[in-house]
Amino acid sequence: MDERYNPKEVEPRWQKHWEDHDTFRTGPEGEKEKFYCLEMFPYPSGRIHMGHVRNYAIGDVIARYKRMKGYNVLHPMGWDSFGMPAENAAIKHGVHPSKWTYENIAYMKTQLKRLGLSYDWSREVATCSPAYYRWNQWFFIKMLEKGLAYRKSSYVNWCPSCETVLANEQVIDTRCWRCDNVVVQKELFQWFLKITQYAEELLQGCDELTGWPEKVVLMQKNWIGRSHGAEVDFRLDGAAGESIRVFTTRPDTLFGATFICLSPPHPAAKKLVADKAALEKITAHYGKVDEKLGLFTGHYCINPMTKEKIPVYVANFVLMEYGTGAIMSVPAHDQRDFDFAKQYGLPVRVVIAPGDEPAAAGQGADLQEAYEDAGVLVGSGEFSGMTSEAAKEAVSAYIEKNGLGRKVVNYKLRDWGISRQRYWGTPIPVVYCEKCGIVPVREADLPVILPEDVKFTGTGGSPLLVAESFLKTSCPSCGGEARRETDTMDTFVDSSWYFIAYCLGLNNLKFEQGKAVPALKYWMPVDQYIGGVEHAVLHLLYSRFYTRVIRDLGLTDRSEPFTNLLTQGMVIRDGAKMSKSKGNVVDPDYLIEKYGADTSRLFTLFAAPPEKDLEWSDKGVEGAFRFLSRIWNLSFRYRDKVRSRAVPQGPDISPAVRGLLRKTHQTIRKVTQDIERELHFNTAIAALMELANEMNSFEPADPDDFGAFGFALESMLLMLAPFTPHLAEELWAGIRQGDACVSEQPWPSWDEDMARDDQIELVIQINGKMRAKLMVPAGEPDEILQKAALGDAKVCEALDGKDIKKVIVVKGRLVNIVVG
């Protein structure tokens, strides 16, 4: 052991030791209580960044801590390795996506190992491996058999830059989540997964997510978006027996409906609009909520409540996927409808008045904005005078009773469109046969493997479209000529069940419908999941859906994939999130080279609670290195003198020894509770720093002194092991020569009696305002504390004969004197 702390020499040695001894290989199932710790796996872009370092350091502390607590820990890592960057690299640099991806994986894996992360690499998965995506295809076929996968023509979100379809969840403020270009609407045949069949179960399941941040659960609920309302038939004027069915969440406003709006893809729009060019113009702007474009069809409907004729428009903002694709427009009580009515000169009729401001029905011409709140119905026939809430139920009942529609529950959640017009993804395992139609590939013929001999030009969509060796095949049903599907799956399919794959490992993946997998029963659900809040809707919702599908295939009895979720904050520098474009990136390789992995880990864990944003500080990094150097120096100085010393006990130990033992037990308690309760690693590290200060000021001289110091030092190293594992291993080996490495030691325990203070600080208040502080023996009864407080000179002076109403003692540490 060198006198000076040199992480360049220490860290590679222990990384090799862990790898050579398979230290972090997951234990056999069933022998111990399990703990499954998982960080969201990365896309292999080429290099890790400080956000990765923070995310993985958080997970590693938890995994190492739980292992020391005696759990059988599963802590795996893999690669979300399909996606467009690899394909773009092939276009730009002429390197095959597979080669680019696996080279990046190799480099990033080396980086992760340099951080000293306790992964079981035997469970590693890469989603671009045929051994993995074979099961993407198997799940798809099973969903196809169950009616959960289907193909239809629909308007889709199309990114002209990426030349692919995007799911609704991948369009953020009308722009592509990947390239930030404006998304347009395009009509294509697409494959969908019927996530809506699980909408209510997914919504109800949100109440079970007690270990998730409330904001994430709320985002899930809002995205699923259950709404109660009514479907109402508006008869087409002059067309016997024909009507347009609308969905509304405000049946109480039916008397105020002055026009109807259809979604551009609605069948009635194509039928009613004679000017097809005008309809195409509206359709080109379909779904753009920031602009409101309308087209009068030339036709009218009859309002079923007022019996009035009202015009039928096509409007670009009405979504076919929500409700019926047609809405009744009530401009007096919906701001979007109000803006549209003003733009196109349509009537505005008031039918809801504020409860404390009765208004005449119909007077809407002078409105400056829509009144959208609840109130009292006016101008609404027999329903006038009712409150909005009461009228919703009453009008809905009237509609059902008179055959004008029905009560319904709708969801904002749409079925998941998974077709992508790209190469580097999972091939969809169906073929098209002129005789048999759409036919799934036989299970025995899986996986359908991506061809290697394709050309990447960057134009004309997916190269699979012209890959004859891939396209041409035979029909699994009749044996005749057939054509393969050239779309590949959305990469979110890959990440929707990877946590299940880890339970078996890539080489042991095998599923059979109706046959429960023992490994899933033992390991699932994930006990602690860690990742960015940006995945609150997309990945987490899809994972919850897939877990339920896998359950219904009989493979597991689990419904929820993740028991506890931690969404870590961003790493900020100079007031902004680290990014290459802002020029504020810190390279983890540079940091490790200069300070070592342990310093990098310690700083990211100490600088902020894990759920908060971390403000980068070069001085903070240097401070973390100095702290570790202090621990190194203390250990180097005393390692020979404390080795094999007994911990002193009994009433005769000196006050200094008793103080150091007390501080050590208090620190074990504090660090344990901070990790267990809130994952507050920053305060746990602060407690370790306090203990280090106490040790630094302690000057051991006799056997008792060295015994107490040795106990403090060993406890320090055990508690540092999850945070700074290399340093802890090296110093532990220097003290406990021949013992097992620190990673295999049990977590230290504290003695509550030893942790108890001899004296405490008693705060004295008068009417809630602090007047004095006293040091008193710990554990004194309330009456003694009251007497001490009332006898204090400062308190007596402040009271100065005032009438004492009562004296309150709070948790033995505060006395509040209430005076009149």
mmCIF file of C-alpha atoms in Angstrom, residues 432-591:
data_model
loop_
_atom_site.group_PDB
_atom_site.id
_atom_site.type_symbol
_atom_site.label_atom_id
_atom_site.label_comp_id
_atom_site.label_asym_id
_atom_site.label_seq_id
_atom_site.Cartn_x
_atom_site.Cartn_y
_atom_site.Cartn_z
ATOM 1 C CA TYR A 432 -48.031 -11.012 -47.813
ATOM 2 C CA CYS A 433 -49.406 -13.731 -50.068
ATOM 3 C CA GLU A 434 -51.792 -13.029 -52.967
ATOM 4 C CA LYS A 435 -53.703 -16.198 -52.132
ATOM 5 C CA CYS A 436 -53.629 -16.227 -48.301
ATOM 6 C CA GLY A 437 -53.319 -12.529 -47.471
ATOM 7 C CA ILE A 438 -51.355 -11.597 -44.340
ATOM 8 C CA VAL A 439 -49.658 -14.663 -42.845
ATOM 9 C CA PRO A 440 -47.428 -14.755 -39.739
ATOM 10 C CA VAL A 441 -44.031 -16.415 -40.002
ATOM 11 C CA ARG A 442 -43.898 -19.876 -38.397
ATOM 12 C CA GLU A 443 -42.439 -19.866 -34.888
ATOM 13 C CA ALA A 444 -39.936 -22.496 -35.985
ATOM 14 C CA ASP A 445 -38.606 -20.030 -38.601
ATOM 15 C CA LEU A 446 -37.900 -17.240 -36.114
ATOM 16 C CA PRO A 447 -36.008 -15.050 -36.002
ATOM 17 C CA VAL A 448 -36.570 -13.249 -39.281
ATOM 18 C CA ILE A 449 -33.065 -11.839 -39.555
ATOM 19 C CA LEU A 450 -32.126 -8.493 -41.024
ATOM 20 C CA PRO A 451 -30.124 -8.986 -44.237
ATOM 21 C CA GLU A 452 -26.522 -7.775 -44.243
ATOM 22 C CA ASP A 453 -26.266 -7.093 -47.992
ATOM 23 C CA VAL A 454 -28.172 -3.812 -48.151
ATOM 24 C CA LYS A 455 -27.185 -0.371 -49.403
ATOM 25 C CA PHE A 456 -27.667 2.806 -47.395
ATOM 26 C CA THR A 457 -28.282 5.840 -49.588
ATOM 27 C CA GLY A 458 -30.261 8.120 -47.296
ATOM 28 C CA THR A 459 -33.072 8.443 -49.869
ATOM 29 C CA GLY A 460 -36.148 6.450 -50.770
ATOM 30 C CA GLY A 461 -36.986 5.136 -47.318
ATOM 31 C CA SER A 462 -35.860 1.796 -45.925
ATOM 32 C CA PRO A 463 -33.226 -0.171 -47.871
ATOM 33 C CA LEU A 464 -35.319 -3.279 -47.163
ATOM 34 C CA LEU A 465 -37.692 -2.087 -49.898
ATOM 35 C CA VAL A 466 -35.131 -3.055 -52.559
ATOM 36 C CA ALA A 467 -33.424 -5.976 -50.779
ATOM 37 C CA GLU A 468 -34.632 -8.776 -53.059
ATOM 38 C CA SER A 469 -32.989 -11.539 -51.018
ATOM 39 C CA PHE A 470 -35.033 -10.397 -48.027
ATOM 40 C CA LEU A 471 -38.256 -9.455 -49.794
ATOM 41 C CA LYS A 472 -38.862 -12.660 -51.711
ATOM 42 C CA THR A 473 -39.992 -15.639 -49.633
ATOM 43 C CA SER A 474 -42.582 -18.387 -49.578
ATOM 44 C CA CYS A 475 -45.941 -18.337 -47.856
ATOM 45 C CA PRO A 476 -45.924 -20.326 -44.578
ATOM 46 C CA SER A 477 -49.512 -21.363 -45.307
ATOM 47 C CA CYS A 478 -49.674 -22.381 -48.986
ATOM 48 C CA GLY A 479 -45.993 -22.482 -49.948
ATOM 49 C CA GLY A 480 -46.497 -20.055 -52.839
ATOM 50 C CA GLU A 481 -44.635 -16.856 -53.567
ATOM 51 C CA ALA A 482 -44.879 -14.201 -50.892
ATOM 52 C CA ARG A 483 -43.356 -10.849 -49.930
ATOM 53 C CA ARG A 484 -41.988 -9.986 -46.512
ATOM 54 C CA GLU A 485 -43.108 -6.974 -44.521
ATOM 55 C CA THR A 486 -40.422 -4.301 -44.889
ATOM 56 C CA ASP A 487 -41.398 -2.160 -41.903
ATOM 57 C CA THR A 488 -39.489 -2.741 -38.693
ATOM 58 C CA MET A 489 -40.709 -2.329 -35.134
ATOM 59 C CA ASP A 490 -40.570 0.846 -33.100
ATOM 60 C CA THR A 491 -37.492 0.594 -30.875
ATOM 61 C CA PHE A 492 -39.677 1.162 -27.815
ATOM 62 C CA VAL A 493 -40.794 -2.440 -28.344
ATOM 63 C CA ASP A 494 -37.222 -3.511 -27.542
ATOM 64 C CA SER A 495 -37.183 -1.675 -24.213
ATOM 65 C CA SER A 496 -40.685 -2.751 -23.178
ATOM 66 C CA TRP A 497 -39.558 -6.134 -21.842
ATOM 67 C CA TYR A 498 -35.740 -6.090 -21.568
ATOM 68 C CA PHE A 499 -36.015 -6.174 -17.783
ATOM 69 C CA ILE A 500 -37.701 -9.565 -18.179
ATOM 70 C CA ALA A 501 -34.893 -10.793 -20.432
ATOM 71 C CA TYR A 502 -32.342 -9.996 -17.721
ATOM 72 C CA CYS A 503 -34.066 -12.493 -15.422
ATOM 73 C CA LEU A 504 -32.856 -15.267 -17.719
ATOM 74 C CA GLY A 505 -29.886 -13.848 -19.624
ATOM 75 C CA LEU A 506 -29.597 -13.587 -23.398
ATOM 76 C CA ASN A 507 -28.409 -17.166 -23.908
ATOM 77 C CA ASN A 508 -31.255 -18.615 -21.839
ATOM 78 C CA LEU A 509 -34.193 -16.772 -23.359
ATOM 79 C CA LYS A 510 -36.988 -19.254 -24.001
ATOM 80 C CA PHE A 511 -40.725 -18.778 -23.701
ATOM 81 C CA GLU A 512 -43.633 -21.123 -24.278
ATOM 82 C CA GLN A 513 -47.196 -19.861 -24.134
ATOM 83 C CA GLY A 514 -49.001 -20.994 -20.995
ATOM 84 C CA LYS A 515 -45.813 -22.144 -19.282
ATOM 85 C CA ALA A 516 -44.792 -20.003 -16.304
ATOM 86 C CA VAL A 517 -41.108 -19.067 -16.123
ATOM 87 C CA PRO A 518 -39.696 -19.713 -12.612
ATOM 88 C CA ALA A 519 -37.061 -16.988 -12.989
ATOM 89 C CA LEU A 520 -39.790 -14.403 -13.561
ATOM 90 C CA LYS A 521 -41.679 -15.528 -10.484
ATOM 91 C CA TYR A 522 -38.521 -15.140 -8.391
ATOM 92 C CA TRP A 523 -37.056 -11.915 -9.813
ATOM 93 C CA MET A 524 -40.006 -9.847 -10.978
ATOM 94 C CA PRO A 525 -40.957 -7.135 -10.374
ATOM 95 C CA VAL A 526 -37.887 -4.909 -10.447
ATOM 96 C CA ASP A 527 -37.464 -3.644 -6.882
ATOM 97 C CA GLN A 528 -35.715 -0.391 -7.776
ATOM 98 C CA TYR A 529 -35.782 1.188 -11.239
ATOM 99 C CA ILE A 530 -33.737 4.298 -12.000
ATOM 100 C CA GLY A 531 -33.900 6.588 -15.005
ATOM 101 C CA GLY A 532 -34.849 9.967 -16.416
ATOM 102 C CA VAL A 533 -38.285 11.542 -16.038
ATOM 103 C CA GLU A 534 -38.361 12.006 -19.840
ATOM 104 C CA HIS A 535 -39.480 8.370 -20.002
ATOM 105 C CA ALA A 536 -42.489 8.967 -17.739
ATOM 106 C CA VAL A 537 -45.010 8.288 -20.517
ATOM 107 C CA LEU A 538 -43.333 6.447 -23.379
ATOM 108 C CA HIS A 539 -41.154 3.709 -21.990
ATOM 109 C CA LEU A 540 -42.841 3.235 -18.620
ATOM 110 C CA LEU A 541 -46.351 2.968 -20.061
ATOM 111 C CA TYR A 542 -45.282 0.542 -22.775
ATOM 112 C CA SER A 543 -43.413 -1.563 -20.200
ATOM 113 C CA ARG A 544 -46.527 -1.751 -18.024
ATOM 114 C CA PHE A 545 -48.544 -2.812 -21.078
ATOM 115 C CA TYR A 546 -46.039 -5.481 -22.156
ATOM 116 C CA THR A 547 -45.809 -6.927 -18.659
ATOM 117 C CA ARG A 548 -49.561 -7.444 -18.676
ATOM 118 C CA VAL A 549 -49.483 -9.051 -22.120
ATOM 119 C CA ILE A 550 -46.725 -11.403 -20.948
ATOM 120 C CA ARG A 551 -48.820 -12.171 -17.884
ATOM 121 C CA ASP A 552 -51.804 -13.012 -20.068
ATOM 122 C CA LEU A 553 -49.621 -15.331 -22.152
ATOM 123 C CA GLY A 554 -49.175 -17.345 -18.961
ATOM 124 C CA LEU A 555 -45.455 -16.617 -18.510
ATOM 125 C CA THR A 556 -45.721 -14.785 -15.185
ATOM 126 C CA ASP A 557 -48.254 -13.760 -12.576
ATOM 127 C CA ARG A 558 -46.824 -10.235 -12.270
ATOM 128 C CA SER A 559 -48.756 -7.248 -13.601
ATOM 129 C CA GLU A 560 -46.499 -4.307 -12.753
ATOM 130 C CA PRO A 561 -42.850 -4.291 -13.837
ATOM 131 C CA PHE A 562 -41.360 -1.788 -11.356
ATOM 132 C CA THR A 563 -42.084 -1.519 -7.632
ATOM 133 C CA ASN A 564 -40.027 1.590 -6.919
ATOM 134 C CA LEU A 565 -39.023 4.259 -9.408
ATOM 135 C CA LEU A 566 -36.386 6.938 -8.969
ATOM 136 C CA THR A 567 -36.213 9.648 -11.626
ATOM 137 C CA GLN A 568 -32.803 11.225 -11.191
ATOM 138 C CA GLY A 569 -32.174 14.877 -11.939
ATOM 139 C CA MET A 570 -30.055 16.259 -14.752
ATOM 140 C CA VAL A 571 -26.410 17.275 -14.555
ATOM 141 C CA ILE A 572 -26.218 21.048 -14.991
ATOM 142 C CA ARG A 573 -23.196 23.176 -15.786
ATOM 143 C CA ASP A 574 -23.148 26.944 -16.218
ATOM 144 C CA GLY A 575 -26.907 26.984 -15.669
ATOM 145 C CA ALA A 576 -27.786 24.559 -18.472
ATOM 146 C CA LYS A 577 -28.034 20.824 -19.038
ATOM 147 C CA MET A 578 -24.735 19.407 -20.244
ATOM 148 C CA SER A 579 -24.697 19.058 -24.027
ATOM 149 C CA LYS A 580 -22.187 19.222 -26.869
ATOM 150 C CA SER A 581 -24.124 22.037 -28.520
ATOM 151 C CA LYS A 582 -23.743 24.221 -25.409
ATOM 152 C CA GLY A 583 -20.037 23.387 -25.040
ATOM 153 C CA ASN A 584 -20.417 22.628 -21.327
ATOM 154 C CA VAL A 585 -19.739 18.886 -21.357
ATOM 155 C CA VAL A 586 -17.391 17.210 -18.870
ATOM 156 C CA ASP A 587 -15.822 14.048 -20.311
ATOM 157 C CA PRO A 588 -16.057 11.148 -17.818
ATOM 158 C CA ASP A 589 -12.848 9.652 -19.256
ATOM 159 C CA TYR A 590 -10.965 12.846 -18.435
ATOM 160 C CA LEU A 591 -12.420 12.912 -14.939
#
